[in-house]
């Protein structure tokens, strides 16, 4: 029997890129003939992405993916989807992801992210699926005062916004499921996902958009000014420092994580946690300058910006030590130069 995989949040930014990589590299990862089940409630994801993924799978001689338009908050529908899919593993991307929105609507984030994930894990248990790859975030580290940069996975957690708190609660639910019924998992703590697929099929598309790079590119294209949130942080130029990682490098980590899950099983059920980043921090002003270099030819002008007050919930510096992913998974970020991130994001924005 060819394997089956269920992907939640497949119509979203990172989910769609990972499914694209799964389809293109199925054979290389021992997933010949894989039957994909794409689950999304389309509250923030895009039907268009699902349609493109279905066409792509068929053009790669894979079975047409099964679409489950299901919310994680709908337990019976979720259980039905798992029962039908009988997946070998679940890749769980679906979540609300805006820091700013989570500060305004924390309860919605708990309902959707934490309770939704608990529903998913219960449905997995019921259907006998014991393998999970989970999307977590650097936001679980919060403001790691006194910690050495870049941050290894052993850095004490301490989220500073409700989004990070919900992701940490989901990680804790995974640990509980490991103890209670032997769930095997890989947890990826992404730093700042950015960039777009080199195929041009997928890219960053959030409504409303809150992330730096797409907002910067849009502002530049319209000749408007980007709002820079805070210039009084304790960083080299006063603006926040982040570790931007290309979404195609994240996708590659998922393929390696899926493969490694089988090997981890012999080592017991504890979750395997990996930071995914480049160990390189870039400040907001440095991103603006790098964007000017990429856009110069197309726009013939610089990128304007204004300094605004700090955005609630922002950490000053988040930079990843990903040595563990390199050593254990053999992962290497190869698409994540700031130039490639900005160029692919710009090509996507122009479409
Ligand atoms: N940022 C900014 N202006 C914007 C959007 C973001 O100055 O319009 C800053 C934000 O305060 C943070 C960094 O850019 O310091 C990255 O923010 P983003 O929302 O992209 O990712 P986050 O780190 O919050 O996950």
XYZ file of N, CA and C in Angstrom, residues 113-303:
573
model
N -5.911 27.347 18.315
C -4.586 26.695 18.291
C -4.496 25.564 19.307
N -4.857 25.845 20.563
C -4.635 24.834 21.613
C -5.740 23.784 21.576
N -6.988 24.236 21.670
C -8.081 23.247 21.687
C -8.150 22.504 20.348
N -7.908 23.236 19.267
C -7.917 22.601 17.943
C -6.862 21.502 17.849
N -5.662 21.773 18.378
C -4.597 20.759 18.322
C -4.936 19.571 19.213
N -5.535 19.854 20.360
C -5.921 18.727 21.228
C -6.938 17.840 20.520
N -7.865 18.468 19.794
C -8.827 17.675 19.016
C -8.106 16.815 17.974
N -7.113 17.427 17.329
C -6.364 16.691 16.302
C -5.635 15.498 16.922
N -4.980 15.719 18.065
C -4.211 14.633 18.671
C -5.147 13.495 19.119
N -6.327 13.870 19.633
C -7.296 12.832 20.035
C -7.746 12.030 18.811
N -7.987 12.750 17.710
C -8.427 12.066 16.480
C -7.311 11.155 15.959
N -6.048 11.596 16.099
C -4.920 10.746 15.676
C -4.874 9.476 16.520
N -5.039 9.667 17.817
C -4.998 8.503 18.726
C -6.077 7.497 18.330
N -7.287 8.040 18.099
C -8.410 7.156 17.756
C -8.171 6.393 16.469
N -7.499 7.057 15.513
C -7.325 6.395 14.211
C -6.020 5.600 14.159
N -5.261 5.602 15.261
C -4.037 4.793 15.318
C -2.838 5.433 14.642
N -2.862 6.764 14.459
C -1.715 7.450 13.851
C -0.813 7.991 14.959
N 0.452 7.557 14.976
C 1.338 7.911 16.095
C 2.530 8.742 15.685
N 2.470 9.343 14.472
C 3.621 10.145 14.032
C 3.167 11.557 13.676
N 3.921 12.526 14.198
C 3.534 13.925 14.017
C 4.769 14.784 13.728
N 4.621 15.690 12.764
C 5.618 16.762 12.588
C 4.872 18.056 12.869
N 5.371 18.815 13.836
C 4.617 19.970 14.328
C 5.362 21.283 14.104
N 4.614 22.297 13.648
C 5.165 23.642 13.425
C 5.080 24.447 14.691
N 6.214 24.652 15.343
C 6.226 25.566 16.470
C 7.027 26.811 16.072
N 7.415 27.587 17.037
C 7.940 28.911 16.711
C 8.977 29.387 17.715
N 9.852 30.269 17.240
C 10.822 30.925 18.126
C 10.118 31.772 19.173
N 8.844 32.105 18.931
C 8.103 32.933 19.901
C 7.973 32.228 21.253
N 8.199 30.913 21.314
C 8.135 30.238 22.626
C 9.275 30.709 23.531
N 10.346 31.268 22.950
C 11.480 31.724 23.773
C 11.243 33.116 24.364
N 10.340 33.888 23.784
C 10.043 35.223 24.307
C 11.239 36.142 24.234
N 11.591 36.730 25.378
C 12.754 37.621 25.448
C 13.795 36.955 26.313
N 14.586 36.070 25.760
C 15.476 35.269 26.600
C 16.625 36.097 27.176
N 16.320 36.843 28.257
C 17.307 37.745 28.852
C 18.515 36.959 29.332
N 19.695 37.459 29.022
C 20.917 36.824 29.516
C 21.279 35.556 28.778
N 20.422 35.104 27.854
C 20.738 33.860 27.137
C 21.811 34.143 26.092
N 22.597 33.129 25.801
C 23.623 33.293 24.775
C 22.981 33.188 23.405
N 23.385 34.068 22.499
C 22.891 34.009 21.129
C 23.952 33.315 20.270
N 23.580 32.585 19.247
C 22.216 32.182 18.910
C 21.641 31.192 19.925
N 20.309 31.065 19.891
C 19.604 30.302 20.922
C 19.524 28.819 20.581
N 20.055 27.950 21.436
C 19.841 26.515 21.228
C 18.461 26.104 21.781
N 18.088 24.870 21.523
C 16.776 24.374 21.965
C 16.662 24.321 23.482
N 17.794 24.298 24.171
C 17.771 24.212 25.637
C 17.499 25.566 26.293
N 17.389 26.634 25.510
C 17.081 27.959 26.067
C 15.753 27.876 26.819
N 15.684 28.426 28.045
C 14.402 28.358 28.771
C 13.291 29.052 27.974
N 12.126 28.411 27.944
C 11.002 29.019 27.219
C 10.339 30.063 28.110
N 9.646 31.013 27.512
C 8.976 32.087 28.262
C 8.357 33.057 27.286
N 7.268 32.633 26.620
C 6.677 33.480 25.576
C 6.237 34.841 26.132
N 6.292 35.862 25.264
C 5.877 37.199 25.696
C 4.618 37.662 24.963
N 3.955 36.751 24.274
C 2.677 37.109 23.652
C 1.782 35.869 23.588
N 0.464 36.094 23.472
C -0.462 34.945 23.486
C -0.207 33.949 22.354
N 0.247 34.429 21.190
C 0.571 33.502 20.101
C 1.619 32.492 20.572
N 2.729 33.006 21.138
C 3.796 32.124 21.628
C 3.297 31.212 22.741
N 2.413 31.750 23.588
C 1.864 30.917 24.672
C 1.055 29.760 24.117
N 0.274 30.027 23.064
C -0.538 28.919 22.519
C 0.367 27.867 21.874
N 1.436 28.301 21.221
C 2.333 27.311 20.593
C 3.028 26.468 21.673
N 3.388 27.118 22.784
C 4.016 26.359 23.868
C 3.013 25.363 24.476
N 1.766 25.802 24.614
C 0.736 24.888 25.136
C 0.549 23.698 24.195
N 0.685 23.941 22.888
C 0.555 22.833 21.924
C 1.746 21.883 22.072
N 2.935 22.434 22.272
C 4.111 21.578 22.507
C 3.891 20.733 23.770
N 3.316 21.354 24.803
C 3.075 20.609 26.044
C 2.039 19.505 25.835
N 1.041 19.789 25.006
C 0.025 18.756 24.713
C 0.668 17.583 23.973
N 1.658 17.871 23.143
C 2.366 16.801 22.422
C 3.160 15.945 23.420
N 3.811 16.616 24.368
C 4.585 15.875 25.380
C 3.655 14.965 26.188
N 2.466 15.471 26.481
C 1.497 14.673 27.236
C 1.040 13.463 26.411
N 0.787 13.708 25.120
C 0.355 12.602 24.248
C 1.472 11.556 24.113
N 2.728 12.019 24.140
C 3.856 11.070 24.075
C 3.828 10.167 25.304
N 3.606 10.779 26.467
C 3.587 9.989 27.713
C 2.381 9.060 27.759
N 1.229 9.610 27.366
C -0.012 8.847 27.558
C -0.235 7.764 26.523
N 0.058 8.036 25.289
C -0.239 6.998 24.290
C 0.847 6.834 23.234
N 2.070 7.304 23.557
C 3.211 6.983 22.699
C 3.280 7.739 21.384
N 2.775 8.982 21.342
C 2.893 9.790 20.114
C 4.371 10.101 19.852
N 4.821 9.823 18.649
C 6.191 10.154 18.237
C 6.151 11.463 17.463
N 7.065 12.362 17.777
C 6.958 13.650 17.090
C 8.288 14.335 16.882
N 8.268 15.181 15.855
C 9.339 16.144 15.614
C 8.684 17.512 15.734
N 9.275 18.370 16.550
C 8.753 19.727 16.725
C 9.774 20.692 16.135
N 9.330 21.490 15.163
C 10.226 22.479 14.568
C 9.874 23.859 15.107
N 10.850 24.504 15.713
C 10.649 25.896 16.129
C 11.219 26.783 15.032
N 10.315 27.310 14.195
C 10.752 28.167 13.094
C 11.119 29.524 13.645
N 12.150 30.100 13.093
C 12.404 31.502 13.351
C 11.578 32.277 12.309
N 12.079 33.254 11.582
C 11.152 34.031 10.738
C 11.063 33.494 9.317
N 10.002 32.751 9.052
C 9.777 32.196 7.715
C 9.584 33.346 6.730
N 10.234 33.235 5.581
C 10.138 34.324 4.603
C 10.454 33.777 3.215
N 10.213 34.601 2.198
C 10.522 34.205 0.827
C 9.368 33.437 0.189
N 9.576 33.013 -1.041
C 8.524 32.330 -1.795
C 9.146 31.234 -2.638
N 8.283 30.333 -3.100
C 8.735 29.193 -3.898
C 9.423 29.664 -5.181
N 10.506 28.987 -5.539
C 11.205 29.364 -6.775
C 10.371 29.000 -8.003
N 9.346 28.140 -7.824
C 8.467 27.800 -8.950
C 7.519 28.949 -9.284
N 7.370 29.874 -8.355
C 6.421 30.970 -8.559
C 4.977 30.588 -8.248
N 4.744 29.334 -7.851
C 3.362 28.893 -7.626
C 2.794 29.370 -6.280
N 3.679 29.475 -5.290
C 3.215 29.797 -3.935
C 4.061 30.923 -3.350
N 3.508 31.583 -2.336
C 4.237 32.657 -1.675
C 3.474 33.092 -0.441
N 3.962 34.151 0.179
C 3.343 34.608 1.430
C 2.092 35.421 1.102
N 0.960 35.010 1.691
C -0.325 35.656 1.374
C -1.213 35.559 2.616
N -1.079 36.560 3.465
C -1.902 36.630 4.670
C -2.852 37.814 4.552
N -4.052 37.652 5.071
C -4.994 38.775 5.075
C -5.573 38.950 6.473
N -5.287 40.020 7.171
C -4.397 41.099 6.756
C -2.946 40.677 6.900
N -2.080 41.289 6.130
C -0.646 40.988 6.242
C -0.060 41.743 7.432
N 0.762 41.064 8.225
C 1.405 41.734 9.364
C 2.915 41.563 9.323
N 3.435 40.751 8.407
C 4.864 40.431 8.422
C 5.711 41.457 7.680
N 6.919 41.590 8.179
C 7.792 42.668 7.715
C 8.050 42.643 6.208
N 8.490 41.499 5.698
C 8.992 41.518 4.312
C 7.887 41.810 3.287
N 6.734 41.134 3.348
C 5.707 41.513 2.367
C 5.224 42.955 2.534
N 5.133 43.426 3.780
C 4.673 44.810 3.975
C 5.696 45.795 3.417
N 6.952 45.479 3.624
C 8.018 46.350 3.113
C 7.967 46.418 1.585
N 7.824 45.246 0.957
C 7.836 45.209 -0.516
C 6.617 45.929 -1.084
N 5.476 45.750 -0.412
C 4.267 46.440 -0.896
C 4.395 47.947 -0.744
N 4.918 48.367 0.417
C 5.088 49.806 0.635
C 6.021 50.375 -0.435
N 7.111 49.656 -0.692
C 8.084 50.145 -1.677
C 7.437 50.239 -3.062
N 6.667 49.221 -3.430
C 6.049 49.205 -4.757
C 5.096 50.384 -4.933
N 4.421 50.759 -3.834
C 3.433 51.847 -3.933
C 4.036 53.214 -3.651
N 5.334 53.232 -3.354
C 5.956 54.508 -2.996
C 5.481 54.997 -1.635
N 5.018 54.083 -0.784
C 4.569 54.461 0.567
C 5.678 54.189 1.579
N 5.423 54.626 2.818
C 6.442 54.413 3.847
C 6.111 53.202 4.702
N 7.130 52.399 4.975
C 6.975 51.275 5.898
C 6.974 51.819 7.320
N 6.124 51.233 8.167
C 6.172 51.583 9.595
C 7.192 50.685 10.273
N 8.196 51.253 10.860
C 9.177 50.468 11.624
C 8.767 50.549 13.094
N 8.491 49.389 13.677
C 7.967 49.370 15.049
C 9.100 49.344 16.067
N 9.496 50.513 16.508
C 10.475 50.623 17.595
C 11.888 50.803 17.092
N 12.569 51.828 17.618
C 13.993 52.014 17.274
C 14.808 52.187 18.547
N 14.198 51.767 19.677
C 14.881 51.935 20.970
C 15.125 50.589 21.653
N 15.234 49.532 20.863
C 15.594 48.233 21.440
C 17.098 48.193 21.695
N 17.490 47.299 22.582
C 18.904 47.148 22.892
C 19.547 46.255 21.827
N 19.662 46.807 20.624
C 20.263 46.074 19.488
C 21.227 47.024 18.787
N 21.938 46.548 17.764
C 23.003 47.390 17.174
C 22.478 48.678 16.554
N 21.239 48.675 16.021
C 20.727 49.945 15.484
C 19.390 50.347 16.123
N 19.025 49.642 17.187
C 17.803 50.000 17.911
C 16.547 49.298 17.403
N 16.623 48.654 16.208
C 15.435 47.939 15.710
C 15.587 46.441 16.001
N 14.446 45.732 15.964
C 14.451 44.309 16.354
C 15.285 43.476 15.381
N 15.915 42.459 15.926
C 16.744 41.557 15.122
C 16.047 40.199 15.024
N 15.960 39.681 13.798
C 15.323 38.390 13.563
C 16.217 37.531 12.675
N 15.906 36.237 12.686
C 16.640 35.256 11.893
C 15.680 34.797 10.787
N 15.873 35.324 9.584
C 14.942 35.048 8.484
C 15.372 33.775 7.758
N 14.405 32.856 7.613
C 14.718 31.550 7.040
C 13.773 31.304 5.856
N 14.360 30.914 4.729
C 13.540 30.759 3.518
C 12.571 29.589 3.679
N 11.362 29.802 3.229
C 10.300 28.806 3.387
C 10.674 27.481 2.685
N 11.490 27.525 1.644
C 11.902 26.268 0.995
C 12.898 25.495 1.868
N 13.683 26.198 2.682
C 14.548 25.504 3.639
C 13.697 24.868 4.742
N 12.635 25.555 5.140
C 11.728 24.951 6.137
C 11.096 23.685 5.553
N 10.679 23.769 4.300
C 10.037 22.613 3.655
C 10.983 21.417 3.655
N 12.237 21.682 3.351
C 13.230 20.601 3.303
C 13.375 19.961 4.692
N 13.366 20.781 5.743
C 13.465 20.239 7.102
C 12.310 19.279 7.385
N 11.130 19.578 6.858
C 9.981 18.698 7.100
C 10.159 17.335 6.445
N 10.720 17.338 5.255
C 10.960 16.051 4.592
C 11.960 15.225 5.394
N 13.012 15.899 5.863
C 14.020 15.186 6.664
C 13.422 14.735 7.998
N 12.570 15.568 8.572
C 11.938 15.232 9.856
C 11.043 14.011 9.733
N 10.293 13.971 8.635
C 9.404 12.818 8.395
C 10.216 11.530 8.314
N 11.325 11.621 7.582
C 12.185 10.452 7.409
C 12.774 10.025 8.757
N 13.207 11.021 9.530
C 13.876 10.728 10.804
C 12.910 10.167 11.844
N 11.621 10.491 11.713
C 10.635 10.026 12.706
C 10.714 8.514 12.905
N 10.888 7.819 11.785
C 10.943 6.352 11.881
C 12.127 5.930 12.746
N 13.293 6.581 12.520
C 14.494 6.219 13.281
C 14.332 6.583 14.752
N 13.649 7.718 15.015
C 13.496 8.150 16.404
C 12.657 7.168 17.212
N 11.808 6.426 16.523
C 10.862 5.572 17.260
C 11.567 4.562 18.152
N 12.756 4.134 17.707
C 13.471 3.146 18.515
C 14.032 3.795 19.780
N 14.025 5.151 19.808
C 14.594 5.840 20.978
C 13.526 6.288 21.969
N 12.311 5.760 21.855
C 11.253 6.166 22.771
C 10.422 7.277 22.165
N 9.393 7.708 22.935
C 8.389 8.591 22.354
C 8.609 10.075 22.612
N 9.683 10.458 23.304
C 9.833 11.888 23.617
C 9.927 12.714 22.342
N 9.330 13.908 22.373
C 9.356 14.786 21.199
C 10.789 15.215 20.908
N 11.120 15.278 19.637
C 12.436 15.758 19.203
C 12.263 17.206 18.752
N 12.922 18.122 19.437
C 12.728 19.551 19.161
C 13.931 20.097 18.391
N 13.638 20.852 17.328
C 14.712 21.451 16.519
C 14.406 22.910 16.222
N 15.401 23.777 16.435
C 15.304 25.158 15.963
C 15.639 25.204 14.486
N 14.896 25.993 13.730
C 15.215 26.165 12.317
C 15.473 27.632 12.013
N 16.727 27.936 11.780
C 17.128 29.304 11.423
C 18.523 29.244 10.852
N 19.123 30.420 10.691
C 20.432 30.473 10.011
C 21.567 30.852 10.942
N 21.249 31.205 12.201
C 22.221 31.715 13.169
C 22.680 33.135 12.811
N 21.994 33.736 11.841
C 22.354 35.094 11.395
C 21.194 36.029 11.714
N 21.478 37.069 12.469
C 20.422 38.021 12.808
C 20.458 39.217 11.876
N 19.269 39.685 11.484
C 19.179 40.869 10.619
C 18.189 41.838 11.258
N 18.600 43.093 11.406
C 17.692 44.076 12.026
C 16.688 44.564 10.988
N 15.643 45.220 11.461
C 14.626 45.734 10.533
C 15.275 46.708 9.548
N 16.145 47.583 10.043
C 16.788 48.543 9.131
C 17.707 47.842 8.132
N 18.331 46.756 8.557
C 19.181 46.005 7.618
C 18.336 45.317 6.542
N 17.152 44.850 6.920
C 16.264 44.253 5.901
C 15.875 45.331 4.884
N 15.593 46.537 5.384
C 15.208 47.629 4.468
C 16.344 47.911 3.486
N 17.567 47.958 4.003
C 18.703 48.253 3.121
C 18.919 47.137 2.101
N 18.772 45.898 2.554
C 18.934 44.767 1.624
C 17.842 44.817 0.550
N 16.639 45.230 0.938
C 15.533 45.307 -0.029
C 15.813 46.405 -1.050
N 16.400 47.483 -0.607
C 16.713 48.559 -1.558
C 17.634 48.045 -2.648
N 18.612 47.221 -2.250
C 19.558 46.704 -3.238
C 18.836 45.802 -4.242
N 17.900 44.967 -3.752
C 17.179 44.043 -4.641
C 16.207 44.802 -5.555
N 15.607 45.859 -5.034
C 14.551 46.556 -5.775
C 15.064 47.682 -6.671
N 16.321 48.027 -6.486
C 16.867 49.216 -7.162
C 16.577 49.211 -8.663
N 16.846 48.043 -9.276
C 16.706 47.964 -10.731
C 15.240 48.154 -11.146
N 14.338 47.537 -10.389
C 12.925 47.579 -10.771
C 12.252 48.899 -10.423
N 12.643 49.481 -9.289
C 11.901 50.654 -8.828
C 12.641 51.968 -9.042
N 13.963 51.883 -9.082
C 14.749 53.099 -9.288
C 14.612 54.109 -8.168
N 14.195 53.648 -6.983
C 14.141 54.550 -5.821
C 14.335 53.744 -4.554
N 14.595 54.424 -3.460
C 14.831 53.762 -2.185
C 13.529 53.323 -1.528
N 13.647 52.790 -0.314
C 12.474 52.347 0.446
C 12.285 53.331 1.611
